[in-house]
Structure formats: structure tokens, C-alpha cells
PDB file of C-alpha atoms in Angstrom:
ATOM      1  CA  UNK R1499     -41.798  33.593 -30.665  1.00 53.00           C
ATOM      2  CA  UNK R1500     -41.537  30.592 -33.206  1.00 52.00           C
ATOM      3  CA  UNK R1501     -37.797  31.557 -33.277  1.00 57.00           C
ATOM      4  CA  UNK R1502     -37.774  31.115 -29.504  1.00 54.00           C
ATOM      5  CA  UNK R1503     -39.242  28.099 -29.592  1.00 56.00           C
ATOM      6  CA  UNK R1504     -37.279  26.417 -32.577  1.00 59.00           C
ATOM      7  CA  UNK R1505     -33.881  27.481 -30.366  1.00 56.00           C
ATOM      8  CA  UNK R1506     -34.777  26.120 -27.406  1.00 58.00           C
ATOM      9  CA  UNK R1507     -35.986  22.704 -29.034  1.00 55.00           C
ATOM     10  CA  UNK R1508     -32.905  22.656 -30.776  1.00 53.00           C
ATOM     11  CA  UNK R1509     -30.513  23.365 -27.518  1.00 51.00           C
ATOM     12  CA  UNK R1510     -32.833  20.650 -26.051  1.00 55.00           C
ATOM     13  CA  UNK R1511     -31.900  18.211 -28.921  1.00 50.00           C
ATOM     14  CA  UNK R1512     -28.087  18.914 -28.674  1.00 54.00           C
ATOM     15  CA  UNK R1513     -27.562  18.540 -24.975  1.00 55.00           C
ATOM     16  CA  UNK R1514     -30.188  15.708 -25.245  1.00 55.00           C
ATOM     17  CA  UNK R1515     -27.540  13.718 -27.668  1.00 54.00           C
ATOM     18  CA  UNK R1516     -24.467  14.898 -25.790  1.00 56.00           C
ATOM     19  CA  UNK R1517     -25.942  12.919 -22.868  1.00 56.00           C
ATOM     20  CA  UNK R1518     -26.841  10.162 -25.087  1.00 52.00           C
ATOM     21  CA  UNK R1519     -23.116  10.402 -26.087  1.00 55.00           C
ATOM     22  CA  UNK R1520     -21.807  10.570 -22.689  1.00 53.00           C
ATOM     23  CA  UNK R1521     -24.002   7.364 -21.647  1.00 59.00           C
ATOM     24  CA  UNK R1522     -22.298   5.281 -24.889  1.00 65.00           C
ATOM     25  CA  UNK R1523     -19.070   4.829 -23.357  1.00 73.00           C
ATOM     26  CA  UNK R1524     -19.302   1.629 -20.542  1.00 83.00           C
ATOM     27  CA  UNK R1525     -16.377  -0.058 -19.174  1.00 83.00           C
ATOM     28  CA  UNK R1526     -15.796  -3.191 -19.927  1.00 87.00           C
ATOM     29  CA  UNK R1527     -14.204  -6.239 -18.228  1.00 87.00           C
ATOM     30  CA  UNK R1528     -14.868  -5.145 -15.301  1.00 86.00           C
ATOM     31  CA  UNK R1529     -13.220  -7.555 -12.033  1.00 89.00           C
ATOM     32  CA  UNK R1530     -13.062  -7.230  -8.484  1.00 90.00           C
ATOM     33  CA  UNK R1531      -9.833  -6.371  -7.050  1.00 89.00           C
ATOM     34  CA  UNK R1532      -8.188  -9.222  -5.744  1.00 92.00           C
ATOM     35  CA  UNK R1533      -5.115  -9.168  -3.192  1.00 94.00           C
ATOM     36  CA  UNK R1534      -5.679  -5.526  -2.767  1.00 95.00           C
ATOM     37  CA  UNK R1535      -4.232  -6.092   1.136  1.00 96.00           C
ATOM     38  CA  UNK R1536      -1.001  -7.595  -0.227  1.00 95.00           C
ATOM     39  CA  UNK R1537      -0.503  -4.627  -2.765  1.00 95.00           C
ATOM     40  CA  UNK R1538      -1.245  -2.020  -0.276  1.00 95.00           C
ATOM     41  CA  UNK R1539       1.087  -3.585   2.447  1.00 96.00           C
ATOM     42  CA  UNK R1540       4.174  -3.786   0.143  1.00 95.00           C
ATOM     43  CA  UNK R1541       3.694   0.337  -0.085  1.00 96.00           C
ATOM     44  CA  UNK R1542       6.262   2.347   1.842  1.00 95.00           C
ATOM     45  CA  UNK R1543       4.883   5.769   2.168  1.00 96.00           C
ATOM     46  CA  UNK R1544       7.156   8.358   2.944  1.00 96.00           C
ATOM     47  CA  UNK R1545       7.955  12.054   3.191  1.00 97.00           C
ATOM     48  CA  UNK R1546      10.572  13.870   1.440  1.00 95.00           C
ATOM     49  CA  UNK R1547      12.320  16.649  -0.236  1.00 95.00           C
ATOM     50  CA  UNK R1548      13.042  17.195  -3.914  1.00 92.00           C
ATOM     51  CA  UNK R1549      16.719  18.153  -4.248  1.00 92.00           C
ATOM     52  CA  UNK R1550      16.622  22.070  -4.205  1.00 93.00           C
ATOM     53  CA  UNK R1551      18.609  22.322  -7.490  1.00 91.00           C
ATOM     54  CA  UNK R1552      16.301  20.652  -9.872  1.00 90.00           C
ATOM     55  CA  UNK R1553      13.357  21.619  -7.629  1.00 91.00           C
ATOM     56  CA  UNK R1554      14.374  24.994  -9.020  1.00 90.00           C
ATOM     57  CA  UNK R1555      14.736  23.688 -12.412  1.00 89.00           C
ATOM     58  CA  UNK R1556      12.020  21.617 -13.190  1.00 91.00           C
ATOM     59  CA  UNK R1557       9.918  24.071 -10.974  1.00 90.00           C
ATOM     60  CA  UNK R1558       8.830  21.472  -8.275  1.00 91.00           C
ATOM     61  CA  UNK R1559       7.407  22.203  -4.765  1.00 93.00           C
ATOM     62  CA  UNK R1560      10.296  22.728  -2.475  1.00 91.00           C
ATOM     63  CA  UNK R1561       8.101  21.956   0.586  1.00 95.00           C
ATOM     64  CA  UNK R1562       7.774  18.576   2.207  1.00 96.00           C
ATOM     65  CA  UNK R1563       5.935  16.132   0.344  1.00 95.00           C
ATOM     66  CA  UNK R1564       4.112  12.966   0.962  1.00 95.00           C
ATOM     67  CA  UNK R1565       4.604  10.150  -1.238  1.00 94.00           C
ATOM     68  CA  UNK R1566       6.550   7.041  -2.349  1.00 93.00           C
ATOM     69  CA  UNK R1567       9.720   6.226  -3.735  1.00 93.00           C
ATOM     70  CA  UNK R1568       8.800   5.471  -7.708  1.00 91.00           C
ATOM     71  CA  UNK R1569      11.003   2.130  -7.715  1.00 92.00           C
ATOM     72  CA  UNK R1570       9.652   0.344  -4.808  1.00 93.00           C
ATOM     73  CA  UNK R1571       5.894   1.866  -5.675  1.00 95.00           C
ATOM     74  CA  UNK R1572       6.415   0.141  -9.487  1.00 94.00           C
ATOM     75  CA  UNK R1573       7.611  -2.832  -7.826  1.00 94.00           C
ATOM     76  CA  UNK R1574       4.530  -3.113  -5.501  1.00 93.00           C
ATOM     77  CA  UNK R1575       1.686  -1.688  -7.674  1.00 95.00           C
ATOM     78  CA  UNK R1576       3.243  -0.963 -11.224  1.00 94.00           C
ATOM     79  CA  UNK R1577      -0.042   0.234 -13.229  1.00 93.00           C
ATOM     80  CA  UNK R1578      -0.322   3.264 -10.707  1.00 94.00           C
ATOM     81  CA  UNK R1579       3.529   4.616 -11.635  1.00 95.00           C
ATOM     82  CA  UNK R1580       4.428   6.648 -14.706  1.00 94.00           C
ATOM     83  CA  UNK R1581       7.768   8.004 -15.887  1.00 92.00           C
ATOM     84  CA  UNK R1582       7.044  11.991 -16.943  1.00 91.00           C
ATOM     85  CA  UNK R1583       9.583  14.000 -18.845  1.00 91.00           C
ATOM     86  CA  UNK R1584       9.923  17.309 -17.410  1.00 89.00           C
ATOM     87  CA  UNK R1585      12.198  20.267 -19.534  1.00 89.00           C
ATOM     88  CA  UNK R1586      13.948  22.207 -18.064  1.00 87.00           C
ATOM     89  CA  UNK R1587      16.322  25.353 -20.403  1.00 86.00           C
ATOM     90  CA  UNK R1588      20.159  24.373 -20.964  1.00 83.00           C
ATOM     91  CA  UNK R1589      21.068  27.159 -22.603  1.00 82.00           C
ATOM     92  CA  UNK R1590      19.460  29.740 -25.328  1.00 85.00           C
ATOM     93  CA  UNK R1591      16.794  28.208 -27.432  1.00 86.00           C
ATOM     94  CA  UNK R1592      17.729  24.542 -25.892  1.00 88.00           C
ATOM     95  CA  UNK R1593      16.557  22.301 -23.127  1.00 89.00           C
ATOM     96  CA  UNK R1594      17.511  19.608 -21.251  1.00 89.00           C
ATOM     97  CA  UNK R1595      14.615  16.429 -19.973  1.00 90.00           C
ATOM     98  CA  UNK R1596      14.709  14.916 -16.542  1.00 91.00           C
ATOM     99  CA  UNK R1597      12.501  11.944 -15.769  1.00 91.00           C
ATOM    100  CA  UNK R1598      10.269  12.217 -12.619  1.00 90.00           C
ATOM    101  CA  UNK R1599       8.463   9.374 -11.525  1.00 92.00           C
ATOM    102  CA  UNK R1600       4.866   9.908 -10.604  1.00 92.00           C
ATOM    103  CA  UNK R1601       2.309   7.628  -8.584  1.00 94.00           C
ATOM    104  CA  UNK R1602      -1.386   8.369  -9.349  1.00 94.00           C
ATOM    105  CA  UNK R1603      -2.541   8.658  -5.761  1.00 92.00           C
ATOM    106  CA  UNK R1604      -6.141   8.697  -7.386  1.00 95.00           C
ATOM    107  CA  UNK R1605      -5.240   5.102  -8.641  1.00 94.00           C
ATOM    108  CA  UNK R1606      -4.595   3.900  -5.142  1.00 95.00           C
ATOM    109  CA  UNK R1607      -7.991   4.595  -3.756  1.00 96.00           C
ATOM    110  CA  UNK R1608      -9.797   1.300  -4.930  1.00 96.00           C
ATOM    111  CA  UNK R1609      -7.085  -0.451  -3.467  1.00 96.00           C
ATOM    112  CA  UNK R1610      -7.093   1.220  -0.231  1.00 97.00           C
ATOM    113  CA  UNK R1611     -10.947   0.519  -0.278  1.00 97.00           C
ATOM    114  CA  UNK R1612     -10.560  -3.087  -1.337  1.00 97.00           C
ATOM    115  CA  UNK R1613      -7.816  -4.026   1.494  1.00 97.00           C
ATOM    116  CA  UNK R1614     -10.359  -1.869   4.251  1.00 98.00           C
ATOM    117  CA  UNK R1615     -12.568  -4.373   2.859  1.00 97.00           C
ATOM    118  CA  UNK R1616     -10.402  -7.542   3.126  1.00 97.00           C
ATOM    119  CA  UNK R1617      -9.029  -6.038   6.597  1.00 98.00           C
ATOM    120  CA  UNK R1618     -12.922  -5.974   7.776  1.00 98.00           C
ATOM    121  CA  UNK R1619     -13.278  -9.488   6.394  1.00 97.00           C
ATOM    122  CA  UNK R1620     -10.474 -10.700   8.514  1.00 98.00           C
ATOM    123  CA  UNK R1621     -11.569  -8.542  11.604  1.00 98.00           C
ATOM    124  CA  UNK R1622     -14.983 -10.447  11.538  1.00 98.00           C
ATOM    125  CA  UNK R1623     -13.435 -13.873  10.843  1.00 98.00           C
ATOM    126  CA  UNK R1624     -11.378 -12.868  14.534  1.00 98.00           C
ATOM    127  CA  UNK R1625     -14.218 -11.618  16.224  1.00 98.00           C
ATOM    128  CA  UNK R1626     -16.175 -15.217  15.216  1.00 98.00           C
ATOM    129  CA  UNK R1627     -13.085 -17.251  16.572  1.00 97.00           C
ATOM    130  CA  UNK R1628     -13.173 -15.210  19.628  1.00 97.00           C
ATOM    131  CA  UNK R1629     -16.625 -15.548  20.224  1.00 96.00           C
ATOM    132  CA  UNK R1630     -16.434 -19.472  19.336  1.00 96.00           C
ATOM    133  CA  UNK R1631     -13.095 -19.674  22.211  1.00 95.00           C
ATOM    134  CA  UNK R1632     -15.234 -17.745  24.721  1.00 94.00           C
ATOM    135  CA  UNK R1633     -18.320 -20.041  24.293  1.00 94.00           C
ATOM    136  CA  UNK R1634     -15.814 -23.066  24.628  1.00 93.00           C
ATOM    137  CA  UNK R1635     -14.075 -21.667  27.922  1.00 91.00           C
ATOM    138  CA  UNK R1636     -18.096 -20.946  29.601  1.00 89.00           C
ATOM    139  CA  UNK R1637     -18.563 -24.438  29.095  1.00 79.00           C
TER     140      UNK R1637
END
């Protein structure tokens, strides 16, 4: 029974200091997102198809796919696009690298929340200059 107890206080004490651990690491220099409506805007999205031979190759989907085009999403956002090396065999015992480039889609979302929230800001600022024009034209 004192075994018992002695385990459990001890499994209590290491998952107590892992959360201690996990509550250590804060972010720092932290900024609101500014111009997140500009950024957003100068996204194309669009749908395509990876070339079927080196969708073979480098094993991609062959399928439709939503997305952008890497160049013009680096231009408009370029901290959400990476370059990734994919190999793909060129013979026995060799391989060959083709660069893909990725957009982190999970990336975009506080900038698809912060231009929502500078749309809204703008929608309001309209709905106040309507109000004021229709309050001008009772008079």
C-alpha cells in the first residue's frame, strides 16, 4: 500500500512538472496584425492539377486541389511559403530532388480573421455614413 502510494505521488510529481514545463514557454513580441486586408486581397486562390508525371513521382494527389500559385503567394504573404525538397528514385540506389512550393494554409487563418475584422470595421464606418446621409435627407 505504501508502494501504491509512493507511485502515484511520484506520477503526480512528474506530470505536475511536465505542466510546469509546458507553461515555461510564452511568446514573445507579440503585435497585432496590421494590413491583414491588403495581404489577403493580393491572394489569388486557385484550383489545379499537379502534372501527372511527377504527381506519380513525387507521390502527390492527382485529384483537384485548392490552393495558390507559390510565386504570387511569396510575393503577397512571404512568411506563409516554404520551398520543400521532395526525392524522388533516378535510378538504383540514386535519387533525384524536385522543389515544391508549399503555403501553410494554417498560417493564413489570423490573417483571414484580422481582414474579417478590418472588413467589419469598414462595414460599420458605411453603415454610420449611411445613417448620418439618411438623417440629413429627413431633414
Amino acid at each position: 500500500m505504501k508502494r501504491a502510494i509512493s507511485l502515484s505521488f511520484a506520477v503526480f510529481l512528474i506530470s505536475a512538472s511536465l505542466k510546469i514545463r509546458a507553461q515555461e514557454v510564452a511568446q514573445t513580441n507579440v503585435k497585432p496584425v496590421e494590413k491583414a486586408l491588403e495581404m489577403v486581397s493580393r491572394l489569388q486562390p486557385v484550383t489545379f492539377n499537379y502534372d501527372k508525371a511527377w504527381a506519380e513521382k513525387l507521390k502527390l494527389p492527382s485529384t483537384s486541389q485548392y490552393g495558390f500559385v507559390g510565386v504570387d503567394a511569396k510575393a503577397a504573404v512571404p512568411s506563409v511559403v516554404t520551398v520543400q525538397a521532395k526525392h524522388y528514385p533516378a535510378a538504383k540506389n540514386a535519387f533525384n530532388s524536385a522543389n515544391i512550393t508549399k503555403v501553410d494554409s494554417e498560417s493564413l487563418i489570423p490573417l483571414l480573421v484580422g481582414s474579417i475584422k478590418e472588413q467589419q470595421q469598414q462595414i460599420e464606418e458605411l453603415k454610420r455614413e449611411i445613417d448620418s446621409l439618411k438623417a440629413q435627407n429627413a431633414k
